């Protein structure tokens, strides 16, 4: 998918590190895309960050052009550190998305057998995806959270833990061997990563886009229905919606929404403007090309851009006193 926007393509990237994470693999998919500008492919400067928060902070501070961070997983759901990191602090926008199939191994130092594994470390999302298999393979082991799957592998290599749930590539990178492969309880898991940049010119509409927005609504009857109605009446399909606590008080939620279309599309822009009226707080988190390049659900004629243009022209005529019908 070509990067069809007018902003300068980023070359200085941050990703959830250390080397060997799925985030690094996802970044490699994105930057090796044959459609990326040659100068990006030639000058990729990718630097690992110790956490999602640190990767986003490096972009906010201008030390990095863009961060590649996990947003959601097909088995375990959203990644809270990313969800919250995008809404706390200075505005950031998503400019690309990447879907990466994830498969895990149980990595140990050479010579360790299952009986010798007393602790298993990994990213909480990875541990959650392999819970049953890990319990079956090493039932006595303590399960310990790590900053990432590769961080866990590095800690095993350092002798801090006995096993890591990580990518095969991380096991290799840190001199470990796989005690078991295909560890996931649900094979075929996919993680969705997003590239996040400081606000600037938006990626140009491609005809197969997604828009991400968060909206905070107060605790009142029908508030969520009001938000959803703004999309439904304009024929806009949502591809994800979930609530996160605002962390201010119980009962006030932030809804994180992905919808089909680009803010430059009349119906999507109109829906976001209506959301601004309906919600207490709205944060635009980007319009960007869909990784699958699928055009999404067909748009009904009555909510197509042509219908909006015709309606605006009609209203202008009414206001000018030149027509009342059309
Ligand atoms: O730890 C990594 O390797 C990551 O890139 C993070 C992450 C996640 O946050 O979900 C990414 C994919 C896997 O689902 C497990 C961990």
Short mmCIF file of C-alpha atoms and ligand atoms in Angstrom, two decimals:
data_model
loop_
_atom_site.label_atom_id
_atom_site.label_comp_id
_atom_site.label_asym_id
_atom_site.label_seq_id
_atom_site.Cartn_x
_atom_site.Cartn_y
_atom_site.Cartn_z
CA UNK A 1 0.00 0.00 0.00
CA UNK A 2 1.70 3.23 -1.10
CA UNK A 3 2.02 6.07 1.32
CA UNK A 4 -0.32 8.49 -0.45
CA UNK A 5 0.10 11.66 1.57
CA UNK A 6 1.83 14.96 1.32
CA UNK A 7 3.79 14.80 4.56
CA UNK A 8 7.43 13.86 4.54
CA UNK A 9 7.72 10.11 5.02
CA UNK A 10 9.27 9.29 8.40
CA UNK A 11 12.69 7.66 8.52
CA UNK A 12 13.48 7.82 12.26
CA UNK A 13 11.31 5.20 13.96
CA UNK A 14 10.80 4.06 17.54
CA UNK A 15 9.38 0.61 18.28
CA UNK A 16 8.62 -1.44 21.35
CA UNK A 17 11.98 -3.13 21.93
CA UNK A 18 14.44 -4.58 22.52
CA UNK A 19 15.42 -6.21 19.22
CA UNK A 20 13.35 -9.28 18.39
CA UNK A 21 9.85 -8.04 19.32
CA UNK A 22 6.83 -8.51 17.12
CA UNK A 23 6.76 -4.72 16.94
CA UNK A 24 10.17 -4.75 15.26
CA UNK A 25 8.94 -7.40 12.81
CA UNK A 26 5.87 -5.29 12.03
CA UNK A 27 8.03 -2.24 11.43
CA UNK A 28 10.18 -4.26 9.04
CA UNK A 29 7.03 -5.23 7.10
CA UNK A 30 6.07 -1.59 6.82
CA UNK A 31 9.46 -0.15 5.89
CA UNK A 32 10.34 -2.86 3.38
CA UNK A 33 7.09 -2.28 1.49
CA UNK A 34 8.11 -1.91 -2.14
CA UNK A 35 5.67 0.99 -2.45
CA UNK A 36 7.41 3.01 0.25
CA UNK A 37 9.54 5.88 -1.05
CA UNK A 38 13.06 4.67 -1.84
CA UNK A 39 14.62 7.14 0.62
CA UNK A 40 12.58 5.59 3.44
CA UNK A 41 13.64 2.06 2.57
CA UNK A 42 17.26 3.15 2.21
CA UNK A 43 17.47 5.17 5.44
CA UNK A 44 15.35 3.39 7.99
CA UNK A 45 16.71 4.31 11.39
CA UNK A 46 14.76 2.10 13.83
CA UNK A 47 15.46 2.50 17.53
CA UNK A 48 14.01 0.23 20.24
CA UNK A 49 12.16 1.85 23.16
CA UNK A 50 11.71 0.15 26.53
CA UNK A 51 7.93 0.62 26.54
CA UNK A 52 5.03 1.83 24.42
CA UNK A 53 4.92 4.99 26.57
CA UNK A 54 8.61 5.65 25.88
CA UNK A 55 8.14 5.11 22.11
CA UNK A 56 5.24 7.59 22.05
CA UNK A 57 7.16 10.07 24.24
CA UNK A 58 10.09 10.00 21.78
CA UNK A 59 7.70 11.02 18.98
CA UNK A 60 6.01 13.72 21.08
CA UNK A 61 9.44 15.13 21.96
CA UNK A 62 10.50 15.17 18.29
CA UNK A 63 13.39 12.73 18.88
CA UNK A 64 11.71 10.22 16.53
CA UNK A 65 9.46 10.80 13.49
CA UNK A 66 7.13 7.90 14.18
CA UNK A 67 6.47 5.03 16.60
CA UNK A 68 5.29 1.55 15.68
CA UNK A 69 3.17 0.23 18.56
CA UNK A 70 0.72 -2.66 19.09
CA UNK A 71 -2.94 -1.59 19.25
CA UNK A 72 -4.95 -4.80 19.42
CA UNK A 73 -4.69 -8.55 19.11
CA UNK A 74 -7.27 -10.90 17.60
CA UNK A 75 -7.26 -13.11 20.70
CA UNK A 76 -6.44 -10.86 23.63
CA UNK A 77 -8.04 -7.59 22.52
CA UNK A 78 -6.71 -4.07 22.87
CA UNK A 79 -3.32 -3.10 24.27
CA UNK A 80 -4.12 -0.74 27.15
CA UNK A 81 -0.69 0.95 27.14
CA UNK A 82 -1.26 2.07 23.55
CA UNK A 83 -4.93 2.99 23.98
CA UNK A 84 -4.14 5.19 26.95
CA UNK A 85 -0.87 6.49 25.52
CA UNK A 86 -2.67 7.86 22.48
CA UNK A 87 -5.16 9.90 24.51
CA UNK A 88 -2.86 11.14 27.29
CA UNK A 89 -0.54 13.99 26.42
CA UNK A 90 0.08 15.99 23.26
CA UNK A 91 -1.93 14.93 20.19
CA UNK A 92 -0.62 12.12 17.99
CA UNK A 93 -2.20 10.57 14.91
CA UNK A 94 -2.15 7.13 13.33
CA UNK A 95 -0.84 7.24 9.76
CA UNK A 96 -0.53 3.53 8.90
CA UNK A 97 -1.63 0.15 10.20
CA UNK A 98 0.02 -3.27 9.86
CA UNK A 99 -1.41 -6.71 10.65
CA UNK A 100 1.15 -9.25 11.77
CA UNK A 101 0.46 -12.95 12.39
CA UNK A 102 1.96 -13.84 15.77
CA UNK A 103 3.31 -17.27 16.76
CA UNK A 104 5.16 -18.05 19.97
CA UNK A 105 7.84 -20.44 21.19
CA UNK A 106 8.84 -21.37 24.74
CA UNK A 107 12.50 -20.33 24.70
CA UNK A 108 15.09 -21.54 27.20
CA UNK A 109 18.86 -21.46 27.58
CA UNK A 110 20.46 -24.47 25.81
CA UNK A 111 20.46 -27.48 28.12
CA UNK A 112 17.35 -26.49 30.12
CA UNK A 113 14.52 -29.01 30.11
CA UNK A 114 10.89 -28.57 31.21
CA UNK A 115 11.69 -29.74 34.74
CA UNK A 116 14.24 -26.94 35.04
CA UNK A 117 11.77 -24.18 34.21
CA UNK A 118 10.63 -22.46 37.42
CA UNK A 119 9.76 -19.08 35.89
CA UNK A 120 8.31 -18.08 32.52
CA UNK A 121 8.43 -14.45 31.46
CA UNK A 122 6.75 -12.53 28.65
CA UNK A 123 4.62 -9.56 27.67
CA UNK A 124 1.23 -9.93 29.41
CA UNK A 125 -0.53 -10.10 26.03
CA UNK A 126 1.69 -12.98 24.92
CA UNK A 127 1.26 -14.82 28.23
CA UNK A 128 -2.51 -14.48 27.94
CA UNK A 129 -2.45 -16.00 24.45
CA UNK A 130 -0.47 -19.03 25.62
CA UNK A 131 -1.86 -19.54 29.13
CA UNK A 132 -3.16 -23.11 28.71
CA UNK A 133 -0.12 -24.44 26.83
CA UNK A 134 2.33 -22.93 29.31
CA UNK A 135 0.37 -24.40 32.23
CA UNK A 136 0.43 -27.79 30.51
CA UNK A 137 4.15 -27.71 29.66
CA UNK A 138 5.53 -26.20 32.87
CA UNK A 139 2.73 -26.44 35.48
CA UNK A 140 4.94 -25.52 38.44
CA UNK A 141 6.49 -22.42 36.88
CA UNK A 142 5.76 -18.85 38.04
CA UNK A 143 4.49 -16.66 35.23
CA UNK A 144 6.19 -13.25 35.24
CA UNK A 145 5.29 -10.15 33.17
CA UNK A 146 8.01 -8.52 31.07
CA UNK A 147 8.14 -5.30 29.02
CA UNK A 148 7.90 -7.25 25.76
CA UNK A 149 8.42 -10.75 24.42
CA UNK A 150 12.01 -9.92 23.44
CA UNK A 151 12.67 -8.30 26.83
CA UNK A 152 11.66 -11.66 28.34
CA UNK A 153 14.04 -13.53 26.01
CA UNK A 154 16.89 -11.18 26.95
CA UNK A 155 16.17 -11.75 30.66
CA UNK A 156 16.27 -15.51 30.15
CA UNK A 157 19.62 -15.18 28.40
CA UNK A 158 20.82 -13.10 31.40
CA UNK A 159 19.73 -15.89 33.78
CA UNK A 160 16.98 -13.84 35.44
CA UNK A 161 14.20 -16.23 34.32
CA UNK A 162 14.19 -19.79 33.01
CA UNK A 163 11.91 -19.46 29.96
CA UNK A 164 10.39 -16.82 27.72
CA UNK A 165 7.27 -16.82 25.57
CA UNK A 166 8.55 -15.00 22.51
CA UNK A 167 8.96 -15.05 18.73
CA UNK A 168 11.29 -17.68 17.26
CA UNK A 169 13.43 -14.81 16.00
CA UNK A 170 13.87 -13.44 19.55
CA UNK A 171 14.96 -16.88 20.80
CA UNK A 172 17.59 -16.93 18.07
CA UNK A 173 18.65 -13.33 18.69
CA UNK A 174 19.38 -14.03 22.40
CA UNK A 175 20.98 -17.46 21.94
CA UNK A 176 18.03 -19.45 23.28
CA UNK A 177 16.46 -22.66 22.00
CA UNK A 178 12.79 -23.58 21.66
CA UNK A 179 11.51 -26.09 24.18
CA UNK A 180 8.13 -25.97 22.43
CA UNK A 181 6.81 -24.23 19.32
CA UNK A 182 3.30 -23.15 18.24
CA UNK A 183 2.52 -22.23 21.82
CA UNK A 184 -0.64 -20.21 21.22
CA UNK A 185 -3.90 -21.55 22.65
CA UNK A 186 -5.69 -20.14 19.58
CA UNK A 187 -3.56 -20.61 16.46
CA UNK A 188 -3.75 -17.96 13.77
CA UNK A 189 -3.60 -14.93 16.09
CA UNK A 190 -2.93 -11.57 14.47
CA UNK A 191 -1.74 -8.35 16.11
CA UNK A 192 -2.63 -4.99 14.65
CA UNK A 193 0.17 -2.44 14.91
CA UNK A 194 -0.15 1.25 14.14
CA UNK A 195 2.38 3.83 13.06
CA UNK A 196 1.92 6.99 15.10
CA UNK A 197 3.22 10.46 14.22
CA UNK A 198 2.84 14.05 15.36
CA UNK A 199 -0.14 15.77 13.68
CA UNK A 200 0.57 17.10 10.18
CA UNK A 201 -0.94 16.81 6.72
CA UNK A 202 -3.22 13.79 6.72
CA UNK A 203 -2.55 10.72 4.61
CA UNK A 204 -4.53 11.29 1.39
CA UNK A 205 -7.78 9.31 1.02
CA UNK A 206 -7.23 6.08 -0.92
CA UNK A 207 -10.84 4.88 -1.14
CA UNK A 208 -10.02 2.14 1.40
CA UNK A 209 -9.38 4.01 4.62
CA UNK A 210 -10.07 3.88 8.32
CA UNK A 211 -10.56 6.66 10.83
CA UNK A 212 -9.86 6.42 14.56
CA UNK A 213 -11.39 8.70 17.16
CA UNK A 214 -12.02 8.70 20.91
CA UNK A 215 -15.05 10.30 22.50
CA UNK A 216 -15.74 10.87 26.18
CA UNK A 217 -19.39 10.84 27.18
CA UNK A 218 -20.89 11.71 30.54
CA UNK A 219 -22.98 9.25 32.50
CA UNK A 220 -26.40 9.96 30.99
CA UNK A 221 -29.12 7.77 29.52
CA UNK A 222 -28.67 7.09 25.82
CA UNK A 223 -25.23 8.78 25.53
CA UNK A 224 -23.62 5.83 23.73
CA UNK A 225 -26.62 5.42 21.46
CA UNK A 226 -26.32 9.11 20.53
CA UNK A 227 -22.70 8.58 19.48
CA UNK A 228 -23.46 5.46 17.49
CA UNK A 229 -26.42 7.10 15.77
CA UNK A 230 -24.10 9.73 14.25
CA UNK A 231 -22.31 6.95 12.37
CA UNK A 232 -25.37 4.83 11.60
CA UNK A 233 -27.45 7.61 10.02
CA UNK A 234 -24.60 8.38 7.65
CA UNK A 235 -24.15 4.74 6.66
CA UNK A 236 -20.69 4.50 8.24
CA UNK A 237 -19.63 1.06 9.40
CA UNK A 238 -17.62 0.78 12.63
CA UNK A 239 -14.75 -1.73 12.59
CA UNK A 240 -13.97 -1.49 16.32
CA UNK A 241 -15.50 0.09 19.39
CA UNK A 242 -14.47 -0.32 22.98
CA UNK A 243 -14.62 1.62 26.18
CA UNK A 244 -11.74 2.62 28.41
CA UNK A 245 -12.06 4.22 31.81
CA UNK A 246 -11.17 7.92 31.75
CA UNK A 247 -9.47 7.26 35.10
CA UNK A 248 -11.14 10.38 36.52
CA UNK A 249 -14.12 8.72 38.18
CA UNK A 250 -16.16 5.56 37.85
CA UNK A 251 -18.99 5.88 35.32
CA UNK A 252 -17.31 8.21 32.81
CA UNK A 253 -15.90 6.38 29.81
CA UNK A 254 -13.86 7.12 26.76
CA UNK A 255 -15.06 5.24 23.68
CA UNK A 256 -12.36 4.31 21.22
CA UNK A 257 -13.82 3.93 17.75
CA UNK A 258 -12.50 2.85 14.34
CA UNK A 259 -14.80 3.46 11.40
CA UNK A 260 -14.57 2.91 7.67
CA UNK A 261 -13.71 5.94 5.57
CA UNK A 262 -11.51 9.04 5.72
CA UNK A 263 -12.23 12.32 7.48
CA UNK A 264 -11.99 13.94 4.02
CA UNK A 265 -15.08 11.93 2.99
CA UNK A 266 -18.11 14.16 3.51
CA UNK A 267 -20.08 11.62 5.53
CA UNK A 268 -17.17 10.82 7.84
CA UNK A 269 -16.28 14.49 8.38
CA UNK A 270 -19.93 15.22 9.05
CA UNK A 271 -20.16 12.36 11.57
CA UNK A 272 -17.06 13.57 13.42
CA UNK A 273 -18.45 17.12 13.57
CA UNK A 274 -21.69 15.70 14.98
CA UNK A 275 -19.66 13.66 17.49
CA UNK A 276 -18.03 16.88 18.59
CA UNK A 277 -21.48 18.21 19.44
CA UNK A 278 -22.72 14.99 21.07
CA UNK A 279 -19.69 14.10 23.18
CA UNK A 280 -18.03 15.93 26.06
CA UNK A 281 -14.61 15.50 24.49
CA UNK A 282 -13.43 14.17 21.14
CA UNK A 283 -9.91 13.34 20.02
CA UNK A 284 -9.19 12.67 16.35
CA UNK A 285 -6.57 9.92 16.11
CA UNK A 286 -6.10 9.75 12.37
CA UNK A 287 -7.41 8.71 8.95
CA UNK A 288 -5.13 6.24 7.19
CA UNK A 289 -5.15 3.51 4.52
CA UNK A 290 -6.54 0.14 5.57
CA UNK A 291 -3.83 -2.51 5.67
CA UNK A 292 -6.06 -4.94 3.79
CA UNK A 293 -6.81 -2.30 1.10
CA UNK A 294 -10.43 -3.50 1.12
CA UNK A 295 -12.81 -0.73 0.19
CA UNK A 296 -15.20 -1.58 3.05
CA UNK A 297 -18.96 -1.77 2.89
CA UNK A 298 -20.64 -0.07 -0.06
CA UNK A 299 -21.79 3.47 0.71
CA UNK A 300 -25.51 4.10 0.18
CA UNK A 301 -26.20 6.75 -2.45
CA UNK A 302 -28.05 8.98 0.02
CA UNK A 303 -24.88 9.35 2.15
CA UNK A 304 -22.31 9.42 -0.69
CA UNK A 305 -20.18 12.54 -1.20
CA UNK A 306 -22.31 13.53 -4.23
CA UNK A 307 -25.47 13.52 -2.07
CA UNK A 308 -23.74 15.76 0.51
CA UNK A 309 -22.57 18.19 -2.17
CA UNK A 310 -26.04 18.35 -3.72
CA UNK A 311 -27.59 18.94 -0.28
CA UNK A 312 -25.11 21.73 0.52
CA UNK A 313 -25.76 23.40 -2.81
CA UNK A 314 -29.51 23.17 -2.24
CA UNK A 315 -29.15 24.70 1.25
CA UNK A 316 -27.03 27.52 -0.15
CA UNK A 317 -29.75 28.23 -2.70
CA UNK A 318 -32.43 28.20 0.02
CA UNK A 319 -30.39 30.59 2.15
CA UNK A 320 -29.81 32.85 -0.82
CA UNK A 321 -33.55 32.90 -1.45
CA UNK A 322 -33.17 31.42 -4.92
CA UNK A 323 -34.78 27.99 -4.44
CA UNK A 324 -36.75 25.94 -1.97
CA UNK A 325 -36.98 22.65 -3.73
CA UNK A 326 -34.48 20.14 -5.11
O1 LIG B 1 6.26 -7.99 22.97
C1 LIG B 1 6.21 -7.89 21.74
O2 LIG B 1 6.93 -8.56 20.98
C2 LIG B 1 5.26 -6.96 21.15
O3 LIG B 1 5.49 -6.51 20.06
C3 LIG B 1 4.02 -6.63 21.93
C4 LIG B 1 2.86 -7.60 21.73
C5 LIG B 1 1.53 -6.99 22.27
O4 LIG B 1 1.52 -5.91 22.83
O5 LIG B 1 0.50 -7.64 22.09
C6 LIG B 1 2.68 -7.82 20.30
C7 LIG B 1 2.25 -8.98 19.79
C8 LIG B 1 1.96 -10.16 20.62
O6 LIG B 1 0.55 -10.24 20.70
C9 LIG B 1 2.52 -10.02 21.98
C10 LIG B 1 3.07 -8.86 22.44
#
